[in-house]
Amino acid sequence: MAFSLFGKRDKSDQQPDEPITPLAQEPQEQKRGFFDRMKQAVTRTRESFSESISSVIALTREVDETTLVNLEPLLLAADLGAPTTALVMENLRQRALRVGIQGGDDLKRLLKAELKQILDGVARPITHPAALPEVIMMVGVNGTGKTTTTGKLSAYFTAQGRTVLLCAADTFRAAAIEQLEVWAQRSDVQIIKTKQGGDPSAALYDACAAAKARGTQILIVDTAGRLHTKTDLMKELDKMRRTAEKLIPGAPHQTLLVMDATTGQNGLTQARLFTEAAHVTGIVLTKLDGTAKGGIVLAIATELKLPVIYAGIGEKLEDIIPFDSASFVDSLID
């Protein structure tokens, strides 16, 4: 029997899935804009993922254990990772036992609910300090788009009417300071810098003092992604954290780890190093538009226990958006 595992349920016995509603604090037009941009960003993932799911569902009119077995490799292929996939599959089976699965549409709704629950499970509200400036430290390995993301965030906050100061504290990588200067000009914000090879903590000290003196609302700190050894890097980041806190209580208020979505599971290994040593509070996922494995967002939530706060969705200055679990899941699965 097709439903020997699950059994059939009357529709009257089924519990409806929780509706996905827009964030209350955002205007509907803005929310729709975020959804449209997110949908465009995950086009490559959706095309492969949704088409594969549809092909699995088309093989049977009723969802049974065979359908779920066929679903599992699709989740792995989308880069959800083994732990996340195992969790989703177990929950789907348990929910199927309770409410049954009446067909492909039911399976998609259940899958969406499971994915959203994983993302919402690690979500946390961003707490802003009572006294300004708010210090945001950007960390991550070289090549993930950290300096570019720093520039994009400065433009994003400036567009909200908030004053921003950049700190060029990546003094190790050649041309990093010059690169951030270009982004500062593009986003029309000021920058505090030192020479290449200089003391990044000294640059941060000057930036904190300047932000306080100028009444700046947000100070964004671009840090090095590599020093001579990993130990040197983590010691330097810790020194910078202590430096910031001496001048500004509670700083850094956010520490954002920049990850490249195209590196997939390999990026998780690098990310663990920073999350353990740098007190990371959230993720900025870059190049989400350049991968067919956008499921890495779910792997980050499961394995790093961290929320994705912003998503990079292109190369333009304005191509960064706040991450929203409902928009992401709705965009991923048609």
GROMACS .gro file of C-alpha atoms in nm:
model
  334
    1MET     CA    1   0.000   0.000   0.000
    2ALA     CA    2   0.124   0.346  -0.081
    3PHE     CA    3   0.039   0.474   0.267
    4SER     CA    4   0.144   0.174   0.471
    5LEU     CA    5   0.393   0.397   0.653
    6PHE     CA    6   0.176   0.699   0.715
    7GLY     CA    7  -0.184   0.594   0.681
    8LYS     CA    8  -0.442   0.834   0.544
    9ARG     CA    9  -0.598   1.115   0.742
   10ASP     CA   10  -0.925   1.294   0.690
   11LYS     CA   11  -0.879   1.654   0.598
   12SER     CA   12  -1.081   1.748   0.903
   13ASP     CA   13  -0.809   1.596   1.122
   14GLN     CA   14  -0.524   1.787   0.964
   15GLN     CA   15  -0.360   2.075   1.142
   16PRO     CA   16  -0.306   2.371   0.911
   17ASP     CA   17   0.045   2.499   0.867
   18GLU     CA   18   0.122   2.835   1.019
   19PRO     CA   19   0.080   3.108   0.759
   20ILE     CA   20   0.385   3.296   0.648
   21THR     CA   21   0.316   3.662   0.718
   22PRO     CA   22   0.522   3.969   0.638
   23LEU     CA   23   0.717   4.145   0.910
   24ALA     CA   24   0.484   4.382   1.091
   25GLN     CA   25   0.735   4.665   1.112
   26GLU     CA   26   0.789   4.688   0.735
   27PRO     CA   27   0.558   4.860   0.485
   28GLN     CA   28   0.393   4.615   0.247
   29GLU     CA   29   0.557   4.775  -0.056
   30GLN     CA   30   0.902   4.745   0.099
   31LYS     CA   31   0.833   4.389   0.203
   32ARG     CA   32   0.727   4.302  -0.151
   33GLY     CA   33   1.047   4.462  -0.281
   34PHE     CA   34   1.255   4.245  -0.049
   35PHE     CA   35   1.068   3.934  -0.164
   36ASP     CA   36   1.117   4.015  -0.532
   37ARG     CA   37   1.489   4.077  -0.483
   38MET     CA   38   1.528   3.760  -0.277
   39LYS     CA   39   1.341   3.559  -0.539
   40GLN     CA   40   1.573   3.690  -0.807
   41ALA     CA   41   1.878   3.615  -0.591
   42VAL     CA   42   1.793   3.248  -0.542
   43THR     CA   43   1.687   3.189  -0.902
   44ARG     CA   44   1.962   2.935  -0.970
   45THR     CA   45   1.889   2.739  -0.654
   46ARG     CA   46   1.514   2.747  -0.708
   47GLU     CA   47   1.538   2.634  -1.067
   48SER     CA   48   1.730   2.320  -0.978
   49PHE     CA   49   1.567   2.253  -0.641
   50SER     CA   50   1.201   2.311  -0.727
   51GLU     CA   51   1.228   2.131  -1.059
   52SER     CA   52   1.382   1.831  -0.887
   53ILE     CA   53   1.110   1.825  -0.622
   54SER     CA   54   0.842   1.850  -0.890
   55SER     CA   55   0.993   1.556  -1.076
   56VAL     CA   56   0.989   1.347  -0.758
   57ILE     CA   57   0.628   1.437  -0.684
   58ALA     CA   58   0.527   1.361  -1.042
   59LEU     CA   59   0.633   1.000  -0.995
   60THR     CA   60   0.347   0.934  -0.756
   61ARG     CA   61   0.004   1.078  -0.691
   62GLU     CA   62   0.032   1.008  -0.319
   63VAL     CA   63   0.332   1.087  -0.102
   64ASP     CA   64   0.475   0.779   0.065
   65GLU     CA   65   0.806   0.665   0.210
   66THR     CA   66   0.951   0.621  -0.138
   67THR     CA   67   0.877   0.985  -0.213
   68LEU     CA   68   1.059   1.096   0.099
   69VAL     CA   69   1.354   0.872   0.023
   70ASN     CA   70   1.379   1.037  -0.319
   71LEU     CA   71   1.351   1.381  -0.159
   72GLU     CA   72   1.654   1.334   0.067
   73PRO     CA   73   1.930   1.356  -0.199
   74LEU     CA   74   1.768   1.671  -0.336
   75LEU     CA   75   1.813   1.844  -0.002
   76LEU     CA   76   2.175   1.733   0.008
   77ALA     CA   77   2.232   1.856  -0.347
   78ALA     CA   78   2.100   2.201  -0.249
   79ASP     CA   79   2.376   2.209   0.017
   80LEU     CA   80   2.157   2.186   0.324
   81GLY     CA   81   2.421   1.953   0.466
   82ALA     CA   82   2.383   1.611   0.625
   83PRO     CA   83   2.275   1.728   0.975
   84THR     CA   84   2.009   1.965   0.840
   85THR     CA   85   1.881   1.711   0.589
   86ALA     CA   86   1.854   1.442   0.856
   87LEU     CA   87   1.662   1.679   1.081
   88VAL     CA   88   1.420   1.781   0.805
   89MET     CA   89   1.358   1.424   0.695
   90GLU     CA   90   1.290   1.303   1.050
   91ASN     CA   91   1.048   1.589   1.116
   92LEU     CA   92   0.869   1.529   0.787
   93ARG     CA   93   0.819   1.165   0.875
   94GLN     CA   94   0.693   1.248   1.221
   95ARG     CA   95   0.453   1.512   1.091
   96ALA     CA   96   0.338   1.272   0.822
   97LEU     CA   97   0.249   1.018   1.088
   98ARG     CA   98   0.040   1.277   1.270
   99VAL     CA   99  -0.140   1.453   0.986
  100GLY     CA  100  -0.067   1.253   0.672
  101ILE     CA  101   0.054   1.391   0.341
  102GLN     CA  102  -0.220   1.418   0.081
  103GLY     CA  103  -0.006   1.503  -0.220
  104GLY     CA  104   0.265   1.719  -0.366
  105ASP     CA  105   0.120   2.050  -0.248
  106ASP     CA  106   0.100   1.921   0.108
  107LEU     CA  107   0.459   1.802   0.090
  108LYS     CA  108   0.578   2.142  -0.029
  109ARG     CA  109   0.388   2.319   0.250
  110LEU     CA  110   0.532   2.086   0.511
  111LEU     CA  111   0.881   2.126   0.369
  112LYS     CA  112   0.850   2.504   0.370
  113ALA     CA  113   0.733   2.497   0.731
  114GLU     CA  114   1.028   2.282   0.833
  115LEU     CA  115   1.285   2.502   0.661
  116LYS     CA  116   1.137   2.821   0.803
  117GLN     CA  117   1.130   2.672   1.151
  118ILE     CA  118   1.504   2.598   1.130
  119LEU     CA  119   1.580   2.956   1.029
  120ASP     CA  120   1.347   3.109   1.287
  121GLY     CA  121   1.496   2.885   1.555
  122VAL     CA  122   1.826   3.075   1.544
  123ALA     CA  123   1.681   3.420   1.473
  124ARG     CA  124   1.747   3.681   1.735
  125PRO     CA  125   1.650   4.047   1.752
  126ILE     CA  126   1.928   4.296   1.689
  127THR     CA  127   1.977   4.504   2.001
  128HIS     CA  128   2.100   4.856   1.941
  129PRO     CA  129   2.297   5.039   2.212
  130ALA     CA  130   2.132   5.316   2.407
  131ALA     CA  131   2.431   5.542   2.350
  132LEU     CA  132   2.591   5.599   2.012
  133PRO     CA  133   2.792   5.505   1.818
  134GLU     CA  134   2.691   5.149   1.736
  135VAL     CA  135   3.001   4.951   1.645
  136ILE     CA  136   2.976   4.675   1.384
  137MET     CA  137   3.284   4.460   1.331
  138MET     CA  138   3.318   4.272   1.003
  139VAL     CA  139   3.518   3.947   1.015
  140GLY     CA  140   3.588   3.661   0.775
  141VAL     CA  141   3.855   3.508   0.557
  142ASN     CA  142   3.994   3.691   0.256
  143GLY     CA  143   3.799   3.647  -0.066
  144THR     CA  144   3.451   3.630   0.084
  145GLY     CA  145   3.367   3.990  -0.006
  146LYS     CA  146   3.421   4.137   0.341
  147THR     CA  147   3.550   4.478   0.232
  148THR     CA  148   3.290   4.504  -0.043
  149THR     CA  149   3.016   4.412   0.203
  150THR     CA  150   3.144   4.677   0.445
  151GLY     CA  151   3.102   4.935   0.171
  152LYS     CA  152   2.755   4.810   0.077
  153LEU     CA  153   2.638   4.820   0.439
  154SER     CA  154   2.760   5.177   0.473
  155ALA     CA  155   2.547   5.272   0.171
  156TYR     CA  156   2.251   5.075   0.310
  157PHE     CA  157   2.261   5.257   0.644
  158THR     CA  158   2.322   5.592   0.479
  159ALA     CA  159   2.012   5.541   0.265
  160GLN     CA  160   1.819   5.503   0.592
  161GLY     CA  161   1.936   5.847   0.697
  162ARG     CA  162   2.193   5.722   0.946
  163THR     CA  163   2.546   5.861   0.970
  164VAL     CA  164   2.827   5.613   0.911
  165LEU     CA  165   3.202   5.610   0.966
  166LEU     CA  166   3.428   5.339   0.823
  167CYS     CA  167   3.741   5.208   0.989
  168ALA     CA  168   4.005   5.052   0.761
  169ALA     CA  169   4.150   4.803   1.011
  170ASP     CA  170   4.259   4.547   0.751
  171THR     CA  171   4.619   4.667   0.740
  172PHE     CA  172   4.762   4.329   0.643
  173ARG     CA  173   4.618   4.269   0.296
  174ALA     CA  174   4.772   4.470   0.016
  175ALA     CA  175   4.535   4.734  -0.126
  176ALA     CA  176   4.262   4.662   0.133
  177ILE     CA  177   4.272   5.021   0.262
  178GLU     CA  178   4.257   5.164  -0.089
  179GLN     CA  179   3.968   4.935  -0.175
  180LEU     CA  180   3.770   5.051   0.128
  181GLU     CA  181   3.847   5.413   0.039
  182VAL     CA  182   3.680   5.358  -0.297
  183TRP     CA  183   3.371   5.216  -0.128
  184ALA     CA  184   3.367   5.508   0.116
  185GLN     CA  185   3.361   5.749  -0.176
  186ARG     CA  186   3.089   5.554  -0.353
  187SER     CA  187   2.867   5.549  -0.044
  188ASP     CA  188   2.960   5.908   0.054
  189VAL     CA  189   3.087   5.830   0.403
  190GLN     CA  190   3.405   5.920   0.588
  191ILE     CA  191   3.685   5.678   0.666
  192ILE     CA  192   3.956   5.647   0.932
  193LYS     CA  193   4.269   5.469   0.812
  194THR     CA  194   4.636   5.408   0.878
  195LYS     CA  195   4.918   5.290   0.655
  196GLN     CA  196   4.950   4.933   0.531
  197GLY     CA  197   5.120   4.722   0.795
  198GLY     CA  198   5.012   4.960   1.070
  199ASP     CA  199   4.850   4.859   1.398
  200PRO     CA  200   4.480   4.781   1.330
  201SER     CA  201   4.390   4.835   1.696
  202ALA     CA  202   4.539   5.182   1.680
  203ALA     CA  203   4.328   5.258   1.373
  204LEU     CA  204   4.022   5.131   1.557
  205TYR     CA  205   4.103   5.343   1.862
  206ASP     CA  206   4.119   5.654   1.642
  207ALA     CA  207   3.795   5.555   1.469
  208CYS     CA  208   3.609   5.503   1.797
  209ALA     CA  209   3.731   5.839   1.927
  210ALA     CA  210   3.631   6.011   1.601
  211ALA     CA  211   3.287   5.849   1.594
  212LYS     CA  212   3.218   5.964   1.949
  213ALA     CA  213   3.343   6.317   1.884
  214ARG     CA  214   3.141   6.354   1.563
  215GLY     CA  215   2.822   6.201   1.700
  216THR     CA  216   2.832   5.931   1.432
  217GLN     CA  217   2.554   5.674   1.460
  218ILE     CA  218   2.731   5.368   1.314
  219LEU     CA  219   3.097   5.273   1.301
  220ILE     CA  220   3.174   4.980   1.069
  221VAL     CA  221   3.513   4.815   1.113
  222ASP     CA  222   3.675   4.620   0.827
  223THR     CA  223   3.918   4.369   0.977
  224ALA     CA  224   4.191   4.147   0.836
  225GLY     CA  225   4.095   3.807   0.700
  226ARG     CA  226   4.441   3.657   0.731
  227LEU     CA  227   4.759   3.713   0.931
  228HIS     CA  228   5.072   3.501   0.949
  229THR     CA  229   4.891   3.230   1.147
  230LYS     CA  230   4.532   3.169   1.252
  231THR     CA  231   4.641   3.222   1.613
  232ASP     CA  232   4.779   3.565   1.524
  233LEU     CA  233   4.453   3.655   1.354
  234MET     CA  234   4.235   3.559   1.647
  235LYS     CA  235   4.463   3.736   1.894
  236GLU     CA  236   4.443   4.050   1.682
  237LEU     CA  237   4.062   4.035   1.663
  238ASP     CA  238   4.041   3.987   2.039
  239LYS     CA  239   4.274   4.284   2.094
  240MET     CA  240   4.051   4.496   1.869
  241ARG     CA  241   3.741   4.395   2.063
  242ARG     CA  242   3.904   4.503   2.389
  243THR     CA  243   4.019   4.829   2.232
  244ALA     CA  244   3.669   4.915   2.112
  245GLU     CA  245   3.513   4.834   2.449
  246LYS     CA  246   3.755   5.065   2.632
  247LEU     CA  247   3.618   5.364   2.444
  248ILE     CA  248   3.260   5.253   2.375
  249PRO     CA  249   3.079   5.038   2.634
  250GLY     CA  250   2.949   4.710   2.490
  251ALA     CA  251   3.141   4.747   2.163
  252PRO     CA  252   3.146   4.580   1.924
  253HIS     CA  253   2.768   4.560   1.941
  254GLN     CA  254   2.750   4.335   1.636
  255THR     CA  255   3.018   4.108   1.492
  256LEU     CA  256   2.917   3.997   1.146
  257LEU     CA  257   3.090   3.703   0.979
  258VAL     CA  258   3.102   3.741   0.600
  259MET     CA  259   3.062   3.409   0.417
  260ASP     CA  260   3.069   3.334   0.046
  261ALA     CA  261   2.761   3.129  -0.051
  262THR     CA  262   2.944   2.975  -0.346
  263THR     CA  263   3.195   2.800  -0.118
  264GLY     CA  264   2.915   2.591   0.034
  265GLN     CA  265   3.010   2.337   0.297
  266ASN     CA  266   3.379   2.434   0.270
  267GLY     CA  267   3.289   2.776   0.404
  268LEU     CA  268   3.144   2.626   0.719
  269THR     CA  269   3.484   2.495   0.824
  270GLN     CA  270   3.633   2.842   0.796
  271ALA     CA  271   3.332   2.995   0.968
  272ARG     CA  272   3.364   2.776   1.277
  273LEU     CA  273   3.706   2.924   1.350
  274PHE     CA  274   3.563   3.274   1.365
  275THR     CA  275   3.244   3.189   1.552
  276GLU     CA  276   3.445   3.025   1.827
  277ALA     CA  277   3.700   3.302   1.867
  278ALA     CA  278   3.543   3.628   1.747
  279HIS     CA  279   3.208   3.630   1.932
  280VAL     CA  280   3.014   3.635   1.604
  281THR     CA  281   2.651   3.748   1.636
  282GLY     CA  282   2.533   3.698   1.278
  283ILE     CA  283   2.619   3.612   0.919
  284VAL     CA  284   2.634   3.818   0.602
  285LEU     CA  285   2.603   3.573   0.313
  286THR     CA  286   2.754   3.710  -0.007
  287LYS     CA  287   2.711   3.594  -0.368
  288LEU     CA  288   2.379   3.426  -0.294
  289ASP     CA  289   2.282   3.502  -0.653
  290GLY     CA  290   2.585   3.315  -0.785
  291THR     CA  291   2.512   2.968  -0.650
  292ALA     CA  292   2.267   2.687  -0.716
  293LYS     CA  293   2.324   2.567  -0.359
  294GLY     CA  294   2.147   2.834  -0.157
  295GLY     CA  295   2.053   2.570   0.097
  296ILE     CA  296   2.378   2.664   0.271
  297VAL     CA  297   2.161   2.915   0.459
  298LEU     CA  298   1.994   2.623   0.636
  299ALA     CA  299   2.327   2.453   0.707
  300ILE     CA  300   2.453   2.773   0.869
  301ALA     CA  301   2.151   2.782   1.099
  302THR     CA  302   2.181   2.416   1.198
  303GLU     CA  303   2.557   2.383   1.232
  304LEU     CA  304   2.668   2.731   1.340
  305LYS     CA  305   2.351   2.822   1.533
  306LEU     CA  306   2.370   3.169   1.382
  307PRO     CA  307   2.119   3.373   1.182
  308VAL     CA  308   2.189   3.520   0.841
  309ILE     CA  309   2.134   3.894   0.892
  310TYR     CA  310   2.207   4.029   0.544
  311ALA     CA  311   2.239   3.873   0.199
  312GLY     CA  312   2.455   3.996  -0.085
  313ILE     CA  313   2.263   3.955  -0.408
  314GLY     CA  314   2.476   4.121  -0.673
  315GLU     CA  315   2.770   4.346  -0.749
  316LYS     CA  316   2.602   4.687  -0.731
  317LEU     CA  317   2.629   4.920  -0.432
  318GLU     CA  318   2.266   4.861  -0.340
  319ASP     CA  319   2.280   4.483  -0.381
  320ILE     CA  320   2.250   4.392  -0.015
  321ILE     CA  321   1.923   4.322   0.164
  322PRO     CA  322   1.813   4.222   0.514
  323PHE     CA  323   1.760   3.847   0.521
  324ASP     CA  324   1.404   3.733   0.586
  325SER     CA  325   1.324   3.366   0.643
  326ALA     CA  326   0.974   3.379   0.496
  327SER     CA  327   1.089   3.550   0.177
  328PHE     CA  328   1.380   3.309   0.142
  329VAL     CA  329   1.173   2.991   0.185
  330ASP     CA  330   0.892   3.117  -0.038
  331SER     CA  331   1.148   3.211  -0.303
  332LEU     CA  332   1.327   2.877  -0.278
  333ILE     CA  333   1.024   2.651  -0.328
  334ASP     CA  334   0.757   2.739  -0.582
   0.00000   0.00000   0.00000
